[in-house]
Coordinates of C-alpha atoms and ligand atoms in Angstrom, one line a residue:
X1 CA -28.6 -14.0 18.6
X2 CA -31.9 -14.0 20.8
X3 CA -34.7 -11.9 19.3
X4 CA -37.7 -11.5 21.4
X5 CA -40.0 -8.6 20.2
X6 CA -38.0 -5.8 21.8
X7 CA -35.4 -6.6 19.4
X8 CA -37.3 -6.1 16.3
X9 CA -38.3 -3.0 14.6
X10 CA -40.6 -2.2 12.0
X11 CA -39.3 -0.5 8.3
X12 CA -40.9 3.0 8.0
X13 CA -39.3 4.4 5.1
X14 CA -36.4 3.4 2.1
X15 CA -34.5 5.5 0.2
X16 CA -31.7 3.8 -1.7
X17 CA -29.2 2.4 0.7
X18 CA -30.8 4.3 3.5
X19 CA -33.7 2.3 5.6
X20 CA -35.4 4.2 8.6
X21 CA -37.1 1.9 11.3
X22 CA -39.5 2.6 14.1
X23 CA -39.6 0.7 17.6
X24 CA -36.2 -0.2 17.1
X25 CA -34.0 0.5 20.4
X26 CA -31.0 0.0 18.8
X27 CA -27.4 1.5 19.5
X28 CA -25.3 3.5 17.4
X29 CA -23.3 1.7 14.6
X30 CA -25.3 -1.9 15.8
X31 CA -25.7 -4.3 13.4
X32 CA -29.0 -5.4 12.2
X33 CA -30.6 -7.5 9.8
X34 CA -33.5 -5.9 7.5
X35 CA -36.2 -7.5 6.0
X36 CA -37.4 -11.0 5.5
X37 CA -34.4 -11.7 3.4
X38 CA -32.4 -10.5 6.4
X39 CA -29.7 -8.2 4.8
X40 CA -27.1 -6.7 6.6
X41 CA -27.6 -2.9 7.7
X42 CA -25.6 -0.8 10.4
X43 CA -27.3 1.8 12.5
X44 CA -26.1 5.2 11.6
X45 CA -28.4 7.8 13.3
X46 CA -30.4 7.6 16.3
X47 CA -33.8 9.5 16.6
X48 CA -36.2 8.8 19.6
X49 CA -37.1 5.0 19.0
X50 CA -36.5 5.4 15.3
X51 CA -33.2 4.4 13.7
X52 CA -31.6 4.8 10.4
X53 CA -29.7 2.3 9.0
X54 CA -27.2 2.1 6.1
X55 CA -27.7 -1.4 4.3
X56 CA -24.6 -3.2 3.0
X57 CA -26.9 -4.9 0.4
X58 CA -29.4 -4.0 -2.2
X59 CA -32.7 -2.7 -0.7
X60 CA -34.9 -3.3 -3.8
X61 CA -37.1 -6.0 -2.0
X62 CA -37.7 -4.1 1.1
X63 CA -41.3 -2.9 1.9
X64 CA -42.7 -0.3 4.7
X65 CA -43.7 -3.0 7.4
X66 CA -40.9 -5.3 7.2
X67 CA -38.9 -6.7 10.3
X68 CA -35.7 -5.4 11.3
X69 CA -33.8 -7.8 13.3
X70 CA -31.1 -6.5 16.0
X71 CA -28.0 -8.4 16.8
X72 CA -26.9 -6.5 19.6
X73 CA -23.3 -6.2 18.3
X74 CA -21.4 -3.7 15.9
X75 CA -19.9 -4.5 12.8
X76 CA -17.3 -7.1 13.7
X77 CA -14.5 -9.1 11.9
X78 CA -13.4 -12.5 12.7
X79 CA -9.9 -12.7 13.0
X80 CA -7.8 -16.0 13.4
X81 CA -6.3 -18.3 11.2
X82 CA -7.5 -18.9 7.6
X83 CA -7.7 -14.9 7.1
X84 CA -4.3 -15.2 4.4
X85 CA -5.2 -15.9 0.8
X86 CA -8.8 -15.4 1.5
X87 CA -11.0 -13.5 -0.9
X88 CA -13.8 -11.3 1.1
X89 CA -16.8 -9.1 -0.1
X90 CA -17.0 -5.8 1.5
X91 CA -18.4 -6.9 4.8
X92 CA -15.9 -10.0 5.1
X93 CA -17.8 -13.0 3.6
X94 CA -15.9 -15.3 2.1
X95 CA -16.5 -15.5 -1.7
X96 CA -15.7 -18.7 -2.6
X97 CA -17.6 -20.1 0.1
X98 CA -20.6 -18.4 -0.9
X99 CA -20.0 -19.4 -4.8
X100 CA -20.2 -23.3 -3.5
X101 CA -23.0 -22.5 -1.2
X102 CA -25.3 -21.0 -3.1
X103 CA -24.1 -22.5 -6.6
X104 CA -24.2 -19.1 -8.5
X105 CA -22.0 -16.3 -9.5
X106 CA -24.1 -14.0 -7.8
X107 CA -24.0 -13.5 -3.8
X108 CA -27.7 -13.8 -2.5
X109 CA -29.2 -11.4 -0.5
X110 CA -28.9 -12.0 3.3
X111 CA -26.6 -14.9 2.9
X112 CA -25.2 -15.9 6.3
X113 CA -21.6 -17.6 6.2
X114 CA -18.9 -16.6 8.6
X115 CA -15.7 -15.3 7.5
X116 CA -13.7 -18.3 8.8
X117 CA -14.0 -21.7 8.3
X118 CA -15.4 -23.4 11.5
X119 CA -14.5 -26.7 10.5
X120 CA -10.9 -26.5 9.3
X121 CA -8.2 -27.9 11.5
X122 CA -5.1 -26.0 12.1
X123 CA -1.8 -27.4 13.7
X124 CA -1.3 -25.3 16.8
X125 CA 1.9 -25.3 18.6
X126 CA 1.6 -23.5 22.5
X127 CA 3.9 -21.3 22.7
X128 CA 7.2 -22.4 24.7
X129 CA 6.9 -19.7 27.4
X130 CA 3.7 -20.8 28.4
X131 CA 3.3 -22.6 31.7
X132 CA 0.5 -23.5 34.0
X133 CA 0.2 -20.6 36.6
X134 CA 1.9 -18.3 34.5
X135 CA 0.0 -15.0 34.2
X136 CA -1.0 -13.8 30.9
X137 CA -2.2 -10.5 29.4
X138 CA -3.8 -9.0 26.2
X139 CA -1.4 -9.5 23.1
X140 CA 0.6 -12.3 24.8
X141 CA 1.8 -15.1 22.3
X142 CA -0.1 -18.0 23.2
X143 CA 1.0 -20.4 20.3
X144 CA 1.4 -20.4 16.4
X145 CA -0.2 -21.9 13.5
X146 CA 1.7 -21.8 10.2
X147 CA -1.1 -20.4 8.4
X148 CA 0.5 -20.4 5.1
X149 CA 4.2 -21.1 4.0
X150 CA 4.8 -17.3 4.3
X151 CA 3.0 -16.5 7.6
X152 CA 3.5 -17.8 10.8
X153 CA 0.2 -16.9 12.6
X154 CA 0.7 -15.9 16.3
X155 CA -2.3 -16.9 18.3
X156 CA -2.7 -14.1 20.7
X157 CA -4.6 -13.5 24.2
X158 CA -7.4 -10.9 22.6
X159 CA -7.2 -7.4 24.1
X160 CA -9.1 -6.9 27.1
X161 CA -8.3 -10.4 28.5
X162 CA -6.0 -11.5 31.3
X163 CA -5.9 -13.8 34.0
X164 CA -3.4 -17.0 35.0
X165 CA -3.0 -19.8 32.7
X166 CA -5.2 -22.8 34.1
X167 CA -4.6 -24.9 31.2
X168 CA -3.2 -25.2 27.5
X169 CA -3.6 -27.4 24.8
X170 CA -0.6 -29.8 23.8
X171 CA 0.4 -29.3 20.0
X172 CA -2.1 -30.7 17.7
X173 CA -4.9 -30.2 15.2
X174 CA -7.5 -27.7 16.5
X175 CA -10.3 -25.7 14.6
X176 CA -10.6 -22.1 15.3
X177 CA -13.2 -22.5 17.9
X178 CA -11.8 -25.2 20.2
X179 CA -10.3 -24.1 23.3
X180 CA -6.6 -23.9 23.2
X181 CA -6.1 -21.9 26.6
X182 CA -8.1 -21.5 29.8
X183 CA -7.3 -18.8 32.2
X184 CA -8.7 -17.6 35.5
X185 CA -9.0 -14.4 36.5
X186 CA -10.8 -13.1 39.9
X187 CA -12.1 -16.9 40.4
X188 CA -13.6 -17.0 36.8
X189 CA -12.2 -19.3 34.0
X190 CA -12.1 -18.2 30.7
X191 CA -11.7 -20.2 27.7
X192 CA -9.6 -18.6 24.8
X193 CA -9.9 -20.1 21.2
X194 CA -7.8 -19.4 18.1
X195 CA -10.5 -16.8 16.8
X196 CA -11.1 -13.3 18.1
X197 CA -13.7 -10.9 17.3
X198 CA -13.0 -7.0 16.7
X199 CA -15.2 -4.2 16.1
X200 CA -14.1 -2.6 12.6
X201 CA -14.5 0.9 13.5
X202 CA -12.3 0.8 16.4
X203 CA -8.4 0.7 16.3
X204 CA -6.7 -2.3 18.1
X205 CA -5.1 -1.1 21.0
X206 CA -1.2 -0.9 21.1
X207 CA 1.6 0.3 23.8
X208 CA 2.8 3.2 21.8
X209 CA 3.5 4.7 18.1
X210 CA 6.9 4.5 17.4
X211 CA 8.8 6.7 14.7
X212 CA 9.0 4.7 11.4
X213 CA 12.5 4.0 10.0
X214 CA 12.8 1.6 7.5
X215 CA 11.7 2.1 3.9
X216 CA 8.7 0.6 2.3
X217 CA 10.6 -0.6 -0.8
X218 CA 8.0 -0.6 -3.6
X219 CA 10.4 -1.7 -6.7
X220 CA 9.4 1.6 -8.5
X221 CA 12.6 3.3 -9.2
X222 CA 11.0 7.1 -9.0
X223 CA 9.2 6.4 -6.0
X224 CA 12.0 4.4 -3.9
X225 CA 14.5 7.1 -4.8
X226 CA 12.7 10.3 -5.1
X227 CA 9.7 10.1 -2.7
X228 CA 10.2 7.4 -0.4
X229 CA 7.6 5.8 1.8
X230 CA 8.1 4.2 5.4
X231 CA 6.8 1.0 6.6
X232 CA 4.2 2.2 8.9
X233 CA 3.4 5.3 6.8
X234 CA 0.4 7.1 4.8
X235 CA 0.8 7.5 1.2
X236 CA -2.0 9.0 -1.2
X237 CA -1.9 8.3 -4.9
X238 CA -4.2 10.5 -6.9
X239 CA -4.5 10.5 -10.5
X240 CA -7.3 11.0 -13.2
X241 CA -8.8 7.8 -14.8
X242 CA -6.3 5.7 -16.6
X243 CA -3.0 7.2 -15.5
X244 CA -1.8 4.2 -13.3
X245 CA -3.0 4.4 -9.9
X246 CA -4.2 0.5 -9.9
X247 CA -1.0 -0.5 -11.9
X248 CA 0.9 1.1 -9.1
X249 CA -1.2 -0.4 -6.0
X250 CA -1.0 -3.7 -7.5
X251 CA 2.8 -3.7 -8.0
X252 CA 3.1 -2.6 -4.3
X253 CA 1.1 -5.9 -3.5
X254 CA 2.9 -8.0 -5.8
X255 CA 6.4 -6.9 -4.9
X256 CA 6.8 -4.7 -1.7
X257 CA 8.8 -5.6 1.2
X258 CA 5.7 -6.1 3.4
X259 CA 5.2 -9.5 5.4
X260 CA 1.5 -9.4 4.0
X261 CA -1.0 -7.4 2.3
X262 CA -4.5 -6.5 2.2
X263 CA -5.8 -5.3 -1.0
X264 CA -9.2 -3.4 -0.9
X265 CA -10.6 -3.2 -4.0
X266 CA -13.3 -0.2 -3.0
X267 CA -15.7 0.9 -5.5
X268 CA -13.8 0.1 -8.9
X269 CA -14.8 -1.4 -11.9
X270 CA -15.1 -5.2 -11.6
X271 CA -12.7 -6.3 -14.3
X272 CA -9.9 -4.7 -12.3
X273 CA -10.6 -6.8 -9.3
X274 CA -11.0 -9.8 -11.9
X275 CA -7.2 -8.7 -13.0
X276 CA -6.3 -9.0 -9.5
X277 CA -7.9 -12.3 -8.9
X278 CA -6.4 -13.6 -12.0
X279 CA -2.8 -12.0 -11.6
X280 CA -2.3 -12.7 -8.1
X281 CA -2.3 -16.5 -7.4
X282 CA 0.2 -16.8 -10.7
X283 CA 2.9 -14.5 -9.2
X284 CA 5.0 -16.5 -7.0
X285 CA 8.0 -15.6 -4.4
X286 CA 10.9 -17.6 -3.0
X287 CA 10.9 -19.3 0.2
X288 CA 14.2 -19.2 2.3
X289 CA 14.9 -22.6 1.1
X290 CA 14.3 -21.7 -2.5
X291 CA 10.9 -23.4 -3.1
X292 CA 8.4 -20.9 -5.0
X293 CA 5.1 -20.3 -3.7
X294 CA 2.2 -18.0 -5.0
X295 CA 2.1 -14.5 -3.3
X296 CA -1.6 -15.2 -2.1
X297 CA 0.3 -16.9 0.9
X298 CA 0.6 -13.5 2.0
X299 CA -2.3 -11.7 0.8
X300 CA -5.9 -10.9 1.5
X301 CA -8.5 -9.7 -1.0
X302 CA -11.4 -7.4 -0.1
X303 CA -13.3 -7.4 -3.3
X304 CA -16.0 -4.7 -3.5
X305 CA -16.8 -3.6 -6.7
X306 CA -18.9 -0.5 -8.2
X307 CA -21.8 -2.4 -8.8
X308 CA -22.2 -3.3 -5.0
X309 CA -24.1 -1.3 -2.9
X310 CA -22.3 1.9 -1.9
X311 CA -22.7 1.5 2.1
X312 CA -20.6 -1.5 1.7
X313 CA -17.2 0.6 0.7
X314 CA -16.7 2.0 4.0
X315 CA -17.2 -1.4 5.7
X316 CA -14.7 -2.8 3.3
X317 CA -12.0 -0.5 4.1
X318 CA -12.7 -0.6 7.8
X319 CA -12.8 -4.3 7.7
X320 CA -9.2 -4.2 5.5
X321 CA -7.6 -1.9 8.1
X322 CA -8.9 -4.0 11.1
X323 CA -7.4 -6.9 9.7
X324 CA -4.0 -5.3 8.8
X325 CA -3.9 -4.4 12.3
X326 CA -4.4 -7.5 13.8
X327 CA -1.5 -9.0 11.8
X328 CA 0.3 -6.0 12.8
X329 CA -0.3 -7.1 16.3
X330 CA 1.7 -10.3 15.9
X331 CA 4.7 -8.3 15.1
X332 CA 4.2 -8.1 11.2
X333 CA 4.9 -5.1 8.8
X334 CA 1.6 -5.2 6.7
X335 CA 0.5 -2.8 4.0
X336 CA -2.9 -2.0 3.3
X337 CA -4.1 -0.9 -0.5
X338 CA -7.4 1.0 -0.9
X339 CA -8.5 1.3 -4.7
X340 CA -9.9 3.7 -4.5
X341 CA -10.8 6.0 -1.4
X342 CA -12.8 8.2 -3.8
X343 CA -15.4 5.7 -4.2
X344 CA -16.1 5.7 -0.4
X345 CA -16.2 9.4 0.0
X346 CA -18.6 9.3 -3.1
X347 CA -20.5 6.7 -0.7
X348 CA -20.4 9.0 2.4
X349 CA -21.8 11.9 0.2
X350 CA -24.6 9.6 -1.3
X351 CA -25.7 8.5 2.3
X352 CA -25.4 11.8 3.9
X353 CA -27.6 13.5 0.9
X354 CA -30.2 10.9 2.0
X355 CA -29.9 11.9 5.5
X356 CA -30.2 15.1 4.4
X357 CA -27.5 16.6 6.2
X358 CA -26.1 19.9 5.6
X359 CA -23.6 19.4 2.4
X360 CA -20.2 20.9 2.3
X361 CA -17.8 21.4 -0.5
X362 CA -18.9 19.5 -3.7
X363 CA -21.9 18.0 -1.9
X364 CA -19.5 16.2 0.5
X365 CA -20.2 16.2 4.0
X366 CA -18.7 18.3 6.2
X367 CA -17.2 15.5 8.5
X368 CA -15.3 14.0 5.1
X369 CA -12.0 15.5 6.4
X370 CA -12.3 13.8 9.9
X371 CA -13.2 10.4 8.4
X372 CA -10.3 10.3 6.2
X373 CA -8.0 11.6 8.5
X374 CA -9.2 8.9 11.4
X375 CA -8.9 6.4 8.9
X376 CA -5.0 7.2 7.8
X377 CA -4.4 7.5 11.7
X378 CA -4.6 3.7 12.1
X379 CA -1.1 3.4 10.1
X380 CA 2.1 3.6 11.7
X381 CA 4.7 1.5 13.3
X382 CA 4.0 0.5 16.7
X383 CA 5.1 -1.3 19.7
X384 CA 2.7 -4.4 20.1
X385 CA 0.6 -5.0 23.2
X386 CA 1.8 -8.1 25.2
X387 CA 5.0 -10.4 25.2
X388 CA 7.5 -10.8 23.6
X389 CA 8.1 -7.2 23.0
X390 CA 7.8 -6.7 19.3
X391 CA 7.2 -3.9 16.9
X392 CA 4.8 -4.2 13.9
X393 CA 3.5 -1.7 11.2
X394 CA 0.9 -1.0 8.9
X395 CA 1.3 1.1 6.0
X396 CA -1.6 2.4 4.1
X397 CA -1.7 3.6 0.7
X398 CA -4.6 4.8 -0.9
X399 CA -5.6 5.5 -4.4
X400 CA -7.7 8.8 -5.1
X401 CA -9.5 9.2 -8.0
X402 CA -10.3 13.1 -8.2
X403 CA -13.1 13.5 -11.3
X404 CA -11.0 14.8 -14.6
X405 CA -7.7 14.7 -12.3
X406 CA -8.3 18.1 -10.4
X407 CA -6.0 17.9 -7.2
X408 CA -8.3 20.7 -6.0
X409 CA -11.1 18.5 -5.3
X410 CA -12.4 18.1 -1.9
X411 CA -11.3 14.3 -1.3
X412 CA -7.6 14.8 -2.6
X413 CA -7.1 18.1 -0.7
X414 CA -8.4 16.1 2.5
X415 CA -6.3 13.2 2.0
X416 CA -3.2 15.0 1.1
X417 CA -3.6 17.2 4.4
X418 CA -3.2 14.1 6.4
X419 CA -0.6 11.6 4.4
X420 CA 2.9 11.9 4.7
X421 CA 3.7 10.7 1.0
X422 CA 2.2 11.9 -2.0
X423 CA 2.8 10.3 -5.5
X424 CA 0.7 12.8 -7.9
X425 CA 0.0 11.2 -11.3
X426 CA 0.0 13.3 -14.7
X427 CA -2.4 12.8 -16.9
X428 CA 0.0 14.4 -19.7
X429 CA 2.8 12.0 -18.8
X430 CA 0.4 9.0 -19.1
X431 CA -0.9 9.9 -22.3
X432 CA 2.7 10.1 -23.6
X433 CA 2.6 6.4 -22.3
X434 CA 5.3 7.5 -19.7
X435 CA 4.8 5.2 -16.8
X436 CA 4.8 5.6 -13.8
X437 CA 3.3 8.8 -14.6
X438 CA 5.0 10.5 -11.4
X439 CA 4.8 14.0 -11.7
X440 CA 8.1 14.8 -10.1
X441 CA 7.7 18.6 -9.5
X442 CA 4.1 18.1 -7.4
X443 CA 5.0 15.0 -5.5
X444 CA 6.3 15.0 -2.3
X445 CA 7.6 12.7 0.9
X446 CA 7.9 13.8 4.6
X447 CA 9.6 10.5 5.2
X448 CA 13.0 11.3 4.0
X449 CA 14.5 12.6 7.0
X450 CA 13.4 9.6 8.9
X451 CA 15.2 7.3 6.7
X452 CA 18.4 9.3 6.9
X453 CA 19.7 6.8 9.7
X454 CA 18.6 4.0 7.5
X455 CA 20.5 5.3 4.3
X456 CA 23.6 6.1 6.4
X457 CA 23.8 2.6 7.6
X458 CA 22.9 0.9 4.3
X459 CA 23.7 3.2 1.0
X460 CA 25.7 5.8 2.6
X461 CA 26.3 7.7 -0.7
X462 CA 22.7 7.5 -1.7
X463 CA 21.5 10.9 -0.2
X464 CA 23.7 13.0 -2.2
X465 CA 23.0 11.4 -5.3
X466 CA 19.3 12.0 -4.5
X467 CA 20.2 15.6 -3.6
X468 CA 22.0 15.8 -7.1
X469 CA 19.1 14.1 -9.2
X470 CA 16.5 16.7 -7.5
X471 CA 19.1 19.6 -8.3
X472 CA 19.4 18.3 -11.8
X473 CA 15.4 18.0 -12.5
X474 CA 15.2 21.3 -10.7
X475 CA 17.4 23.3 -13.1
X476 CA 15.8 21.3 -15.8
X477 CA 12.4 23.2 -15.0
X478 CA 14.1 26.3 -14.9
X479 CA 15.6 25.9 -18.5
X480 CA 12.3 24.9 -19.7
X481 CA 10.7 28.3 -20.0
X482 CA 13.9 29.5 -21.7
X483 CA 13.9 26.7 -24.2
X484 CA 10.4 27.3 -24.8
X485 CA 11.3 31.0 -25.8
X486 CA 14.5 30.6 -27.6
X487 CA 15.0 27.1 -28.5
X488 CA 17.4 24.3 -27.4
X489 CA 20.4 25.6 -29.8
X490 CA 20.7 29.0 -28.0
X491 CA 21.5 27.5 -24.7
X492 CA 24.9 27.6 -23.3
X493 CA 26.8 24.0 -23.4
X494 CA 26.7 23.8 -19.6
X495 CA 23.1 23.9 -19.9
X496 CA 22.8 21.5 -22.7
X497 CA 24.4 18.9 -20.5
X498 CA 21.8 19.5 -17.8
X499 CA 19.0 18.8 -20.0
X500 CA 20.9 15.7 -21.4
X501 CA 21.0 14.1 -17.8
X502 CA 17.5 15.3 -17.0
X503 CA 16.4 13.5 -19.8
X504 CA 18.5 10.3 -19.0
X505 CA 17.3 10.4 -15.3
X506 CA 13.7 10.7 -16.6
X507 CA 13.3 8.4 -19.7
X508 CA 16.3 6.0 -19.0
X509 CA 15.9 5.5 -14.9
X510 CA 12.5 7.1 -13.7
X511 CA 10.4 5.5 -16.4
X512 CA 9.7 1.8 -15.8
X513 CA 7.6 -0.4 -17.6
X514 CA 5.7 -2.6 -15.0
X515 CA 4.8 -5.3 -17.8
X516 CA 8.4 -6.6 -18.3
X517 CA 10.8 -8.8 -16.3
X518 CA 13.3 -6.6 -16.1
X519 CA 11.2 -3.7 -15.0
X520 CA 8.3 -5.2 -12.8
X521 CA 10.4 -4.8 -9.8
X522 CA 13.7 -2.8 -9.2
X523 CA 15.7 -3.6 -6.4
X524 CA 16.7 -0.6 -4.3
X525 CA 20.4 -1.2 -5.1
X526 CA 19.9 -1.3 -8.9
X527 CA 17.8 2.3 -8.6
X528 CA 20.8 3.9 -6.4
X529 CA 23.7 2.5 -8.9
X530 CA 21.6 3.8 -11.9
X531 CA 21.3 7.0 -10.6
X532 CA 24.6 7.2 -9.5
X533 CA 26.2 6.5 -12.8
X534 CA 24.0 9.2 -14.6
X535 CA 25.0 11.5 -11.7
X536 CA 28.8 10.9 -12.3
X537 CA 28.5 11.4 -16.0
X538 CA 27.0 14.3 -15.6
X539 CA 29.3 16.0 -13.0
X540 CA 32.4 14.6 -15.2
X541 CA 30.6 16.2 -18.5
X542 CA 30.3 19.7 -17.0
X543 CA 33.3 19.7 -15.6
X544 CA 34.9 18.9 -18.8
X545 CA 33.1 21.5 -20.6
X546 CA 33.5 24.3 -18.2
X547 CA 37.6 23.7 -18.1
X548 CA 37.4 24.0 -22.1
X549 CA 34.9 26.8 -21.8
X550 CA 37.4 28.6 -19.3
X551 CA 40.8 27.8 -21.7
X552 CA 38.7 28.9 -24.7
X553 CA 38.1 32.4 -22.6
X554 CA 41.9 33.0 -21.8
X555 CA 43.0 32.3 -25.0
X556 CA 45.3 29.7 -23.4
X557 CA 44.5 26.8 -25.7
X558 CA 47.5 24.9 -25.2
X559 CA 47.3 23.2 -28.5
X560 CA 43.9 22.3 -28.2
X561 CA 41.5 22.9 -30.9
X562 CA 38.9 25.0 -29.1
X563 CA 36.3 24.5 -26.6
X564 CA 34.3 21.2 -25.9
X565 CA 30.8 21.6 -27.3
X566 CA 28.1 19.3 -25.8
X567 CA 27.4 18.1 -29.5
X568 CA 31.0 16.8 -29.7
X569 CA 31.2 15.2 -26.7
X570 CA 27.9 13.4 -27.3
X571 CA 29.3 12.3 -30.8
X572 CA 32.6 11.1 -28.9
X573 CA 30.7 9.1 -26.1
X574 CA 28.3 7.5 -28.3
X575 CA 28.8 4.2 -27.1
X576 CA 28.9 5.2 -23.4
X577 CA 25.5 7.2 -23.4
X578 CA 24.2 4.1 -25.2
X579 CA 25.3 1.7 -22.4
X580 CA 23.9 4.5 -19.9
X581 CA 20.5 4.5 -21.3
X582 CA 20.8 0.5 -21.4
X583 CA 21.0 -0.2 -17.8
X584 CA 17.5 -0.7 -16.9
X585 CA 17.4 -3.6 -18.9
X586 CA 19.8 -5.5 -16.5
X587 CA 17.5 -8.4 -15.1
X588 CA 17.2 -8.1 -11.2
X589 CA 17.0 -11.8 -10.8
X590 CA 20.9 -12.2 -11.7
X591 CA 21.2 -11.1 -7.9
X592 CA 22.7 -8.0 -6.1
X593 CA 26.6 -9.1 -6.3
X594 CA 26.2 -9.4 -10.1
X595 CA 24.1 -6.2 -10.8
X596 CA 26.8 -4.2 -8.8
X597 CA 29.6 -5.7 -10.6
X598 CA 27.9 -4.8 -14.1
X599 CA 26.8 -1.4 -13.0
X600 CA 30.3 -0.8 -11.3
X601 CA 32.0 -1.5 -14.7
X602 CA 30.2 1.1 -16.1
X603 CA 31.0 3.9 -13.7
X604 CA 34.9 2.6 -14.3
X605 CA 34.3 3.3 -18.4
X606 CA 32.8 6.6 -17.5
X607 CA 35.5 7.6 -15.5
X608 CA 38.0 6.3 -17.9
X609 CA 36.4 7.8 -20.9
X610 CA 36.8 11.3 -19.2
X611 CA 40.3 10.6 -18.0
X612 CA 41.5 9.2 -21.7
X613 CA 40.3 12.4 -23.3
X614 CA 43.3 14.3 -24.7
X615 CA 42.8 17.4 -22.3
X616 CA 43.1 14.7 -19.5
X617 CA 40.9 15.6 -16.5
X618 CA 40.9 13.8 -13.6
X619 CA 38.0 13.0 -11.9
Ligands
ADP701 N1 4.0 1.4 -15.0 C1 3.1 1.0 -15.8 N2 3.8 0.3 -16.6 C2 3.1 -0.1 -17.8 N3 2.0 0.5 -18.3 C3 1.4 1.0 -17.5 C4 1.9 1.5 -15.9 N4 0.9 2.2 -15.0 C5 -0.3 2.3 -16.0 N5 0.1 1.7 -17.0 C6 -0.8 1.3 -18.6 O1 -2.0 2.4 -18.0 C7 -3.3 1.5 -18.0 C8 -4.2 2.2 -17.0 O2 -3.5 2.2 -15.5 P1 -4.4 1.8 -14.6 O3 -3.6 1.7 -13.3 O4 -5.7 0.9 -14.7 O5 -5.5 3.5 -14.3 P2 -6.3 4.0 -13.1 O6 -6.5 2.7 -12.1 O7 -5.6 5.1 -12.4 O8 -7.4 4.3 -13.7 C9 -3.1 0.1 -17.8 O9 -4.0 -0.5 -17.9 C10 -1.5 0.4 -18.6 O10 -1.6 0.1 -19.9
MG702 MG1 -8.0 2.1 -11.2

């Protein structure tokens, strides 16, 4: 970028990450380079010829009078082959490249490395539909590159471009800056490469938003069955420190049914990011041909830890969502995890404080809710721009860390008013080592109705099972007050069955240890059949007890000793109950067929056990 004198300003004041510069006619959100080390900053306020800049790198070496250089561009991200399996810092600089260049474990200030490798060559194959003379418009597929074994990268006409094809590159090896297509529009010829740039604060264009109707299978039973999220949904995971937010967002990145993952570690401690960097490359998934490949092949990590300058947190969130949108535009179902959005909100608070803006609740700026909402609004299932016709989606899962786990904090309330799914994590459950520590009484999902057609088509029994499970958990909650007052023994026999079933649902099904082979990921089929068996046992046990109860009442004991008590039933079915509590140990890698066989066999034995009782109850 050319820099004449009018493209330069002078540092006038520095306050933490905020710098004021004078004689700098920059525009709003323009990217600038501050000081002799040329650290990266973004203009966030204009006042006459002076501007306020938030800096994405440490400002301690700046002095009044240092130069401020304009770039003439907003904060943009480079989009093209090479993104997947990369690890970026908050402003999309590739960390591995920087390490090699700087020979240091630290990022030198002002380092200028492009996000995407300019030298690397990719095998580009033009789209079969391409012919010279054809009209192409924004979003049209012009070719493809096998970016990783898991991602076929679709090279697209960038937004805002159209024209007739004058020439296109034959299949072969090209770098991302080589021209692969030439279009003419109104007499002018424009070269198109495999790389596009996009300003991160602006959502990428689409044709229209669609209703999301496919579940995001997370592999966590409590989430998939009770509080499902759709592909293209928005989901908040609030919880105090140590309740399992990070474990949940990492589990989603590892196992969810997404085509690609953008994981943004935003302002959390460095060791968590180190864990991600260590774990992810070791995890594998199988290709259709049976080959095992690392999940990094569909993952992009943005590492922005708590010791990095706060302003970069916002940049990392926007960079992440923009990259997710880019892959969505190819027709993929993407998930973006942001851990944690509270750190971003805290950065907004710090910057706003330094700008001397009027603070609102807890010192957060008044525009906090609007900022969060406009971020979550970029999620969704959409009809993508261009040909061929296709849909894609971006699901956003944001961890929220309210201080002390208090859900009335402004960030949590603002988040909950925009998202469609809420997984509330509970300190008390976590301290009992009950994981995932999802509190079933406060969590909710607004996606259940949208998923009904999907359940109907794939698992028609599921809605009624889910209904029954929720009912049992609700009844348990109502009973818990009575139990606290009078103790368990004073309860009616039927109520004891409710408590037993609820405890089976919680301990033997919803509880799931992420660090085991059988429970790291639970296929939806297994989750559903486990609940089906528990619900079946519950119904039959209630029926058995209520029928003998009636006999006892009328005195027509018909040869039977007396009423059936829950204790008696439990002793009699010790073995069966044991098997119910061991369902979770079935290894999911045995495959759906065998899982179903196993769990169906247990169902048959439950039926048989009640049928064989001498008072012969037929289910
Ligand atoms: N699903 C889970 N299965 C087993 N252990 C878990 C699970 N979730 C959380 N934990 C335990 O809780 C600890 C804290 O979880 P973490 O996700 O780091 O909390 P947060 O991010 O909310 O501060 C983990 O190190 C792990 O030991
Ligand atoms: Mg965490």
